[in-house]
Amino acid sequence: MSYPGGKDNYAADRQAVRQLLLAAPEARESARANRTFLRRAVRFLVGEAGIGQIIDIGAGIPAAGNVHEVAGQVAPGTRVAYVDNDPIVHVHANALLTGGGTTSIVLADLREPEAILAHPKVCALIDFSQPVALLLVAIMHFITDRENPDRILAAFRDALPAGSYLALSHATADFRPVAAQHAAAVYDQATSPVTLRTRAQIAAFFDGWDLVEPGLVQVPLWRPDGKPPRQKELDRIWVYGGVALQST
């Protein structure tokens, strides 16, 4: 679930967001910062790193400025396979995506990486003999420790070809623990509760990957377009993010 606003959302989403923002108004700032991190990461991956194909897991409904649009502005023809486990998202995204054969939406679950990698629509769009960018942006915190996130990440890492990249962001309680826990508590009644992790725990998800500069940081500090935010503003952003190249 995202909450930067826009028209592509549902009543149930809006109600949950209202509850979330009542519990923790700062959550909106984290969501917006995460969204802009995603866009900067995509520009880096497609432009500087030269990646021509992307798998975006937990994408939600493609909205204005989403991955395929940002990538297409840098390198037209970039292929993007969106993956989400929500059937409503799947139906709605199918109606929205008009990428001329360069985009697709797959109904699948992050908890089953092998099924995603073998999915016919993914295999039809993604050439696994060439480097791939895997986007796990604001999704791993919906995976509990019992669901073995390390196994999930290892399955993708081991299946992707040399030269592939991972972009990952994750919620944390490192900065404003009380407010962050209030926000997470809203999800306790949902089908996907949030697991807030420390920086060290999130850094461990990059095992087998080499972080590019500036490493794993609060998302506004990852290659900002302008001046980095002041500490007062950073204290209100509860998301770490990083981009990494597959270790050789």
PDB file of C-alpha atoms in Angstrom:
ATOM      1  CA  MET A   1       0.000   0.000   0.000  1.00  0.00           C
ATOM      2  CA  SER A   2       1.200   3.497  -0.824  1.00  0.00           C
ATOM      3  CA  TYR A   3      -0.153   6.844   0.258  1.00  0.00           C
ATOM      4  CA  PRO A   4       1.332   9.693  -1.741  1.00  0.00           C
ATOM      5  CA  GLY A   5      -2.146  10.447  -3.165  1.00  0.00           C
ATOM      6  CA  GLY A   6      -3.515  10.294  -6.693  1.00  0.00           C
ATOM      7  CA  LYS A   7      -6.624   8.814  -8.251  1.00  0.00           C
ATOM      8  CA  ASP A   8      -5.549   5.187  -8.739  1.00  0.00           C
ATOM      9  CA  ASN A   9      -6.573   3.749  -5.405  1.00  0.00           C
ATOM     10  CA  TYR A  10      -9.607   2.185  -3.719  1.00  0.00           C
ATOM     11  CA  ALA A  11     -11.958   3.025  -0.860  1.00  0.00           C
ATOM     12  CA  ALA A  12     -10.401   0.375   1.388  1.00  0.00           C
ATOM     13  CA  ASP A  13      -6.949   1.822   0.677  1.00  0.00           C
ATOM     14  CA  ARG A  14      -8.104   5.324   1.491  1.00  0.00           C
ATOM     15  CA  GLN A  15      -9.693   4.195   4.766  1.00  0.00           C
ATOM     16  CA  ALA A  16      -6.507   2.401   5.835  1.00  0.00           C
ATOM     17  CA  VAL A  17      -4.448   5.438   4.904  1.00  0.00           C
ATOM     18  CA  ARG A  18      -6.710   7.696   6.968  1.00  0.00           C
ATOM     19  CA  GLN A  19      -6.181   5.427   9.969  1.00  0.00           C
ATOM     20  CA  LEU A  20      -2.442   5.362   9.348  1.00  0.00           C
ATOM     21  CA  LEU A  21      -2.137   9.138   9.081  1.00  0.00           C
ATOM     22  CA  LEU A  22      -4.194   9.634  12.216  1.00  0.00           C
ATOM     23  CA  ALA A  23      -1.818   7.329  14.080  1.00  0.00           C
ATOM     24  CA  ALA A  24       1.359   8.724  12.506  1.00  0.00           C
ATOM     25  CA  PRO A  25       0.994  11.834  10.299  1.00  0.00           C
ATOM     26  CA  GLU A  26       4.706  11.668   9.431  1.00  0.00           C
ATOM     27  CA  ALA A  27       4.115   8.488   7.454  1.00  0.00           C
ATOM     28  CA  ARG A  28       3.136  10.557   4.420  1.00  0.00           C
ATOM     29  CA  GLU A  29       6.586  12.140   4.313  1.00  0.00           C
ATOM     30  CA  SER A  30       8.249   8.728   4.416  1.00  0.00           C
ATOM     31  CA  ALA A  31       6.039   7.522   1.569  1.00  0.00           C
ATOM     32  CA  ARG A  32       6.872  10.506  -0.603  1.00  0.00           C
ATOM     33  CA  ALA A  33      10.582  10.215   0.139  1.00  0.00           C
ATOM     34  CA  ASN A  34      10.459   6.526  -0.739  1.00  0.00           C
ATOM     35  CA  ARG A  35       8.700   7.309  -4.011  1.00  0.00           C
ATOM     36  CA  THR A  36      11.319   9.824  -5.064  1.00  0.00           C
ATOM     37  CA  PHE A  37      14.071   7.363  -4.067  1.00  0.00           C
ATOM     38  CA  LEU A  38      12.480   4.824  -6.412  1.00  0.00           C
ATOM     39  CA  ARG A  39      12.580   7.274  -9.288  1.00  0.00           C
ATOM     40  CA  ARG A  40      16.208   8.248  -8.668  1.00  0.00           C
ATOM     41  CA  ALA A  41      17.186   4.596  -8.387  1.00  0.00           C
ATOM     42  CA  VAL A  42      15.477   3.761 -11.676  1.00  0.00           C
ATOM     43  CA  ARG A  43      17.228   6.646 -13.429  1.00  0.00           C
ATOM     44  CA  PHE A  44      20.563   5.392 -12.098  1.00  0.00           C
ATOM     45  CA  LEU A  45      19.870   1.781 -13.074  1.00  0.00           C
ATOM     46  CA  VAL A  46      18.712   2.569 -16.596  1.00  0.00           C
ATOM     47  CA  GLY A  47      21.020   5.495 -17.278  1.00  0.00           C
ATOM     48  CA  GLU A  48      24.302   5.109 -15.444  1.00  0.00           C
ATOM     49  CA  ALA A  49      24.244   1.325 -14.961  1.00  0.00           C
ATOM     50  CA  GLY A  50      22.790   0.642 -18.414  1.00  0.00           C
ATOM     51  CA  ILE A  51      20.183  -1.899 -17.295  1.00  0.00           C
ATOM     52  CA  GLY A  52      17.517  -2.497 -19.931  1.00  0.00           C
ATOM     53  CA  GLN A  53      15.081  -4.710 -18.020  1.00  0.00           C
ATOM     54  CA  ILE A  54      13.457  -4.459 -14.617  1.00  0.00           C
ATOM     55  CA  ILE A  55      11.383  -6.680 -12.342  1.00  0.00           C
ATOM     56  CA  ASP A  56       9.386  -4.546  -9.908  1.00  0.00           C
ATOM     57  CA  ILE A  57       7.828  -6.640  -7.128  1.00  0.00           C
ATOM     58  CA  GLY A  58       5.013  -5.283  -4.988  1.00  0.00           C
ATOM     59  CA  ALA A  59       4.451  -2.540  -7.498  1.00  0.00           C
ATOM     60  CA  GLY A  60       0.790  -1.779  -6.797  1.00  0.00           C
ATOM     61  CA  ILE A  61      -1.220   0.032  -9.449  1.00  0.00           C
ATOM     62  CA  PRO A  62       1.121   1.771 -11.918  1.00  0.00           C
ATOM     63  CA  ALA A  63       0.551   5.491 -11.389  1.00  0.00           C
ATOM     64  CA  ALA A  64       1.929   8.655 -12.939  1.00  0.00           C
ATOM     65  CA  GLY A  65       5.703   8.651 -12.792  1.00  0.00           C
ATOM     66  CA  ASN A  66       5.948   4.928 -12.205  1.00  0.00           C
ATOM     67  CA  VAL A  67       8.883   2.735 -13.112  1.00  0.00           C
ATOM     68  CA  HIS A  68       8.184   2.178 -16.806  1.00  0.00           C
ATOM     69  CA  GLU A  69       7.582   5.884 -17.384  1.00  0.00           C
ATOM     70  CA  VAL A  70      10.724   7.003 -15.541  1.00  0.00           C
ATOM     71  CA  ALA A  71      12.810   4.321 -17.276  1.00  0.00           C
ATOM     72  CA  GLY A  72      11.321   5.154 -20.667  1.00  0.00           C
ATOM     73  CA  GLN A  73      12.281   8.795 -20.324  1.00  0.00           C
ATOM     74  CA  VAL A  74      15.914   7.773 -19.882  1.00  0.00           C
ATOM     75  CA  ALA A  75      16.020   4.803 -22.244  1.00  0.00           C
ATOM     76  CA  PRO A  76      12.975   4.143 -24.424  1.00  0.00           C
ATOM     77  CA  GLY A  77      12.326   0.441 -24.816  1.00  0.00           C
ATOM     78  CA  THR A  78      13.298  -0.504 -21.251  1.00  0.00           C
ATOM     79  CA  ARG A  79      11.275  -3.599 -20.340  1.00  0.00           C
ATOM     80  CA  VAL A  80       9.453  -3.667 -16.999  1.00  0.00           C
ATOM     81  CA  ALA A  81       7.713  -6.671 -15.473  1.00  0.00           C
ATOM     82  CA  TYR A  82       5.491  -5.595 -12.606  1.00  0.00           C
ATOM     83  CA  VAL A  83       4.592  -8.187  -9.975  1.00  0.00           C
ATOM     84  CA  ASP A  84       1.850  -7.909  -7.361  1.00  0.00           C
ATOM     85  CA  ASN A  85      -0.158 -10.427  -5.352  1.00  0.00           C
ATOM     86  CA  ASP A  86      -3.390  -8.398  -5.318  1.00  0.00           C
ATOM     87  CA  PRO A  87      -5.907  -9.591  -7.956  1.00  0.00           C
ATOM     88  CA  ILE A  88      -7.553  -6.142  -8.037  1.00  0.00           C
ATOM     89  CA  VAL A  89      -4.210  -4.509  -8.742  1.00  0.00           C
ATOM     90  CA  HIS A  90      -3.594  -7.081 -11.466  1.00  0.00           C
ATOM     91  CA  VAL A  91      -6.866  -6.326 -13.255  1.00  0.00           C
ATOM     92  CA  HIS A  92      -6.553  -2.564 -12.946  1.00  0.00           C
ATOM     93  CA  ALA A  93      -2.902  -2.495 -13.989  1.00  0.00           C
ATOM     94  CA  ASN A  94      -3.645  -4.563 -17.076  1.00  0.00           C
ATOM     95  CA  ALA A  95      -6.049  -1.838 -18.162  1.00  0.00           C
ATOM     96  CA  LEU A  96      -3.531   0.924 -17.501  1.00  0.00           C
ATOM     97  CA  LEU A  97      -0.369  -0.537 -19.001  1.00  0.00           C
ATOM     98  CA  THR A  98       0.059   0.419 -22.623  1.00  0.00           C
ATOM     99  CA  GLY A  99       3.780  -0.071 -23.019  1.00  0.00           C
ATOM    100  CA  GLY A 100       3.705  -1.464 -26.538  1.00  0.00           C
ATOM    101  CA  GLY A 101       5.084  -4.826 -25.420  1.00  0.00           C
ATOM    102  CA  THR A 102       7.650  -3.414 -23.000  1.00  0.00           C
ATOM    103  CA  THR A 103       5.547  -3.792 -19.835  1.00  0.00           C
ATOM    104  CA  SER A 104       3.489  -6.518 -18.199  1.00  0.00           C
ATOM    105  CA  ILE A 105       1.799  -7.202 -14.875  1.00  0.00           C
ATOM    106  CA  VAL A 106       2.107 -10.609 -13.208  1.00  0.00           C
ATOM    107  CA  LEU A 107      -0.103 -11.916 -10.419  1.00  0.00           C
ATOM    108  CA  ALA A 108       2.378 -13.565  -8.059  1.00  0.00           C
ATOM    109  CA  ASP A 109       3.700 -13.388  -4.514  1.00  0.00           C
ATOM    110  CA  LEU A 110       7.147 -12.298  -3.352  1.00  0.00           C
ATOM    111  CA  ARG A 111       7.122 -15.236  -0.933  1.00  0.00           C
ATOM    112  CA  GLU A 112       7.361 -17.568  -3.950  1.00  0.00           C
ATOM    113  CA  PRO A 113      10.397 -16.261  -5.863  1.00  0.00           C
ATOM    114  CA  GLU A 114      10.758 -19.383  -8.002  1.00  0.00           C
ATOM    115  CA  ALA A 115       7.200 -18.952  -9.292  1.00  0.00           C
ATOM    116  CA  ILE A 116       7.926 -15.336 -10.237  1.00  0.00           C
ATOM    117  CA  LEU A 117      11.141 -16.210 -12.047  1.00  0.00           C
ATOM    118  CA  ALA A 118       9.466 -19.023 -13.980  1.00  0.00           C
ATOM    119  CA  HIS A 119       6.247 -17.180 -14.768  1.00  0.00           C
ATOM    120  CA  PRO A 120       5.549 -17.243 -18.532  1.00  0.00           C
ATOM    121  CA  LYS A 121       4.819 -13.500 -18.695  1.00  0.00           C
ATOM    122  CA  VAL A 122       8.064 -12.717 -16.886  1.00  0.00           C
ATOM    123  CA  CYS A 123      10.062 -15.055 -19.092  1.00  0.00           C
ATOM    124  CA  ALA A 124       8.471 -13.597 -22.223  1.00  0.00           C
ATOM    125  CA  LEU A 125       9.580 -10.090 -21.281  1.00  0.00           C
ATOM    126  CA  ILE A 126      12.814 -10.583 -19.325  1.00  0.00           C
ATOM    127  CA  ASP A 127      15.937 -12.076 -20.924  1.00  0.00           C
ATOM    128  CA  PHE A 128      17.701 -13.865 -18.066  1.00  0.00           C
ATOM    129  CA  SER A 129      20.915 -14.093 -20.053  1.00  0.00           C
ATOM    130  CA  GLN A 130      21.298 -10.323 -19.596  1.00  0.00           C
ATOM    131  CA  PRO A 131      21.529  -8.225 -16.403  1.00  0.00           C
ATOM    132  CA  VAL A 132      18.272  -7.441 -14.622  1.00  0.00           C
ATOM    133  CA  ALA A 133      17.350  -4.792 -12.054  1.00  0.00           C
ATOM    134  CA  LEU A 134      15.261  -6.231  -9.230  1.00  0.00           C
ATOM    135  CA  LEU A 135      13.187  -3.654  -7.362  1.00  0.00           C
ATOM    136  CA  LEU A 136      12.061  -4.527  -3.841  1.00  0.00           C
ATOM    137  CA  VAL A 137      10.957  -1.064  -2.830  1.00  0.00           C
ATOM    138  CA  ALA A 138       8.932  -0.797   0.403  1.00  0.00           C
ATOM    139  CA  ILE A 139       7.948  -4.468   0.209  1.00  0.00           C
ATOM    140  CA  MET A 140      10.344  -6.507   2.369  1.00  0.00           C
ATOM    141  CA  HIS A 141       8.909  -5.059   5.582  1.00  0.00           C
ATOM    142  CA  PHE A 142       5.724  -6.975   4.741  1.00  0.00           C
ATOM    143  CA  ILE A 143       7.719 -10.215   4.988  1.00  0.00           C
ATOM    144  CA  THR A 144       7.905 -11.503   8.548  1.00  0.00           C
ATOM    145  CA  ASP A 145      10.952 -13.253   9.963  1.00  0.00           C
ATOM    146  CA  ARG A 146       8.935 -16.491  10.018  1.00  0.00           C
ATOM    147  CA  GLU A 147       8.580 -16.226   6.237  1.00  0.00           C
ATOM    148  CA  ASN A 148      12.370 -16.411   5.862  1.00  0.00           C
ATOM    149  CA  PRO A 149      13.227 -13.216   3.971  1.00  0.00           C
ATOM    150  CA  ASP A 150      16.850 -14.327   3.603  1.00  0.00           C
ATOM    151  CA  ARG A 151      15.751 -17.363   1.591  1.00  0.00           C
ATOM    152  CA  ILE A 152      13.599 -15.187  -0.649  1.00  0.00           C
ATOM    153  CA  LEU A 153      16.429 -12.788  -1.381  1.00  0.00           C
ATOM    154  CA  ALA A 154      18.926 -15.580  -1.933  1.00  0.00           C
ATOM    155  CA  ALA A 155      16.612 -17.229  -4.456  1.00  0.00           C
ATOM    156  CA  PHE A 156      16.497 -14.064  -6.561  1.00  0.00           C
ATOM    157  CA  ARG A 157      20.209 -13.328  -6.150  1.00  0.00           C
ATOM    158  CA  ASP A 158      21.235 -16.821  -7.243  1.00  0.00           C
ATOM    159  CA  ALA A 159      18.878 -16.829 -10.240  1.00  0.00           C
ATOM    160  CA  LEU A 160      19.792 -13.447 -11.702  1.00  0.00           C
ATOM    161  CA  PRO A 161      22.693 -13.187 -14.158  1.00  0.00           C
ATOM    162  CA  ALA A 162      25.998 -11.474 -13.478  1.00  0.00           C
ATOM    163  CA  GLY A 163      25.787  -7.719 -13.638  1.00  0.00           C
ATOM    164  CA  SER A 164      22.306  -7.562 -12.128  1.00  0.00           C
ATOM    165  CA  TYR A 165      21.284  -4.980  -9.552  1.00  0.00           C
ATOM    166  CA  LEU A 166      19.058  -4.893  -6.480  1.00  0.00           C
ATOM    167  CA  ALA A 167      17.242  -1.744  -5.336  1.00  0.00           C
ATOM    168  CA  LEU A 168      15.652  -2.159  -1.912  1.00  0.00           C
ATOM    169  CA  SER A 169      13.999   0.118   0.623  1.00  0.00           C
ATOM    170  CA  HIS A 170      12.599  -0.828   4.010  1.00  0.00           C
ATOM    171  CA  ALA A 171      10.793   0.816   6.924  1.00  0.00           C
ATOM    172  CA  THR A 172      12.564   1.210  10.246  1.00  0.00           C
ATOM    173  CA  ALA A 173      11.940   2.414  13.789  1.00  0.00           C
ATOM    174  CA  ASP A 174      15.516   3.664  14.182  1.00  0.00           C
ATOM    175  CA  PHE A 175      14.602   7.364  14.204  1.00  0.00           C
ATOM    176  CA  ARG A 176      11.157   7.959  15.693  1.00  0.00           C
ATOM    177  CA  PRO A 177      10.415   4.613  17.340  1.00  0.00           C
ATOM    178  CA  VAL A 178       7.117   5.547  18.997  1.00  0.00           C
ATOM    179  CA  ALA A 179       5.615   7.138  15.882  1.00  0.00           C
ATOM    180  CA  ALA A 180       6.908   4.350  13.645  1.00  0.00           C
ATOM    181  CA  GLN A 181       5.450   1.685  15.913  1.00  0.00           C
ATOM    182  CA  HIS A 182       2.104   3.497  15.890  1.00  0.00           C
ATOM    183  CA  ALA A 183       2.171   3.426  12.098  1.00  0.00           C
ATOM    184  CA  ALA A 184       3.103  -0.244  12.041  1.00  0.00           C
ATOM    185  CA  ALA A 185       0.299  -1.045  14.479  1.00  0.00           C
ATOM    186  CA  VAL A 186      -2.270   0.009  11.873  1.00  0.00           C
ATOM    187  CA  TYR A 187      -1.114  -2.936   9.759  1.00  0.00           C
ATOM    188  CA  ASP A 188      -1.391  -5.433  12.620  1.00  0.00           C
ATOM    189  CA  GLN A 189      -5.052  -5.931  11.722  1.00  0.00           C
ATOM    190  CA  ALA A 190      -4.256  -6.247   8.017  1.00  0.00           C
ATOM    191  CA  THR A 191      -3.341  -9.315   5.987  1.00  0.00           C
ATOM    192  CA  SER A 192       0.273  -8.098   5.773  1.00  0.00           C
ATOM    193  CA  PRO A 193       1.589  -6.752   9.066  1.00  0.00           C
ATOM    194  CA  VAL A 194       4.719  -4.622   8.984  1.00  0.00           C
ATOM    195  CA  THR A 195       8.032  -5.786  10.443  1.00  0.00           C
ATOM    196  CA  LEU A 196      10.197  -2.777  11.259  1.00  0.00           C
ATOM    197  CA  ARG A 197      13.915  -3.612  11.103  1.00  0.00           C
ATOM    198  CA  THR A 198      17.121  -1.888  12.112  1.00  0.00           C
ATOM    199  CA  ARG A 199      19.718  -0.660   9.673  1.00  0.00           C
ATOM    200  CA  ALA A 200      21.926  -3.661  10.452  1.00  0.00           C
ATOM    201  CA  GLN A 201      19.066  -6.077   9.779  1.00  0.00           C
ATOM    202  CA  ILE A 202      18.244  -4.372   6.487  1.00  0.00           C
ATOM    203  CA  ALA A 203      21.903  -4.280   5.469  1.00  0.00           C
ATOM    204  CA  ALA A 204      21.988  -8.066   5.858  1.00  0.00           C
ATOM    205  CA  PHE A 205      19.450  -8.318   3.031  1.00  0.00           C
ATOM    206  CA  PHE A 206      22.223  -7.157   0.683  1.00  0.00           C
ATOM    207  CA  ASP A 207      24.319 -10.256   1.361  1.00  0.00           C
ATOM    208  CA  GLY A 208      25.880 -11.251  -1.952  1.00  0.00           C
ATOM    209  CA  TRP A 209      25.484  -7.743  -3.377  1.00  0.00           C
ATOM    210  CA  ASP A 210      27.905  -4.811  -3.403  1.00  0.00           C
ATOM    211  CA  LEU A 211      26.242  -1.547  -2.410  1.00  0.00           C
ATOM    212  CA  VAL A 212      26.950   1.387  -4.695  1.00  0.00           C
ATOM    213  CA  GLU A 213      27.647   4.801  -3.201  1.00  0.00           C
ATOM    214  CA  PRO A 214      26.364   6.158  -0.890  1.00  0.00           C
ATOM    215  CA  GLY A 215      25.460   2.729   0.496  1.00  0.00           C
ATOM    216  CA  LEU A 216      22.433   2.005   2.672  1.00  0.00           C
ATOM    217  CA  VAL A 217      21.084   5.349   3.857  1.00  0.00           C
ATOM    218  CA  GLN A 218      17.860   7.119   4.641  1.00  0.00           C
ATOM    219  CA  VAL A 219      16.172   7.414   1.281  1.00  0.00           C
ATOM    220  CA  PRO A 220      16.448  11.218   0.909  1.00  0.00           C
ATOM    221  CA  LEU A 221      20.237  10.844   1.196  1.00  0.00           C
ATOM    222  CA  TRP A 222      20.518   8.393  -1.696  1.00  0.00           C
ATOM    223  CA  ARG A 223      21.917  10.515  -4.538  1.00  0.00           C
ATOM    224  CA  PRO A 224      19.580  13.478  -3.958  1.00  0.00           C
ATOM    225  CA  ASP A 225      18.746  15.687  -6.926  1.00  0.00           C
ATOM    226  CA  GLY A 226      19.240  18.853  -4.895  1.00  0.00           C
ATOM    227  CA  LYS A 227      20.376  19.746  -1.422  1.00  0.00           C
ATOM    228  CA  PRO A 228      20.056  16.906   1.095  1.00  0.00           C
ATOM    229  CA  PRO A 229      17.405  17.539   3.744  1.00  0.00           C
ATOM    230  CA  ARG A 230      18.214  18.945   7.134  1.00  0.00           C
ATOM    231  CA  GLN A 231      18.494  16.625  10.122  1.00  0.00           C
ATOM    232  CA  LYS A 232      15.133  17.800  11.426  1.00  0.00           C
ATOM    233  CA  GLU A 233      13.534  16.620   8.182  1.00  0.00           C
ATOM    234  CA  LEU A 234      15.533  13.390   8.118  1.00  0.00           C
ATOM    235  CA  ASP A 235      14.289  12.487  11.570  1.00  0.00           C
ATOM    236  CA  ARG A 236      10.795  12.199  10.080  1.00  0.00           C
ATOM    237  CA  ILE A 237      11.800   9.739   7.346  1.00  0.00           C
ATOM    238  CA  TRP A 238      11.596   6.135   8.531  1.00  0.00           C
ATOM    239  CA  VAL A 239      12.907   4.389   5.428  1.00  0.00           C
ATOM    240  CA  TYR A 240      16.363   3.137   4.486  1.00  0.00           C
ATOM    241  CA  GLY A 241      17.255   2.484   0.880  1.00  0.00           C
ATOM    242  CA  GLY A 242      20.145   1.255  -1.211  1.00  0.00           C
ATOM    243  CA  VAL A 243      21.130  -0.016  -4.643  1.00  0.00           C
ATOM    244  CA  ALA A 244      23.641  -2.818  -5.092  1.00  0.00           C
ATOM    245  CA  LEU A 245      25.439  -4.711  -7.830  1.00  0.00           C
ATOM    246  CA  GLN A 246      25.526  -8.484  -7.700  1.00  0.00           C
ATOM    247  CA  SER A 247      28.827  -9.618  -6.202  1.00  0.00           C
ATOM    248  CA  THR A 248      31.172 -11.362  -8.587  1.00  0.00           C
TER     249      THR A 248
END
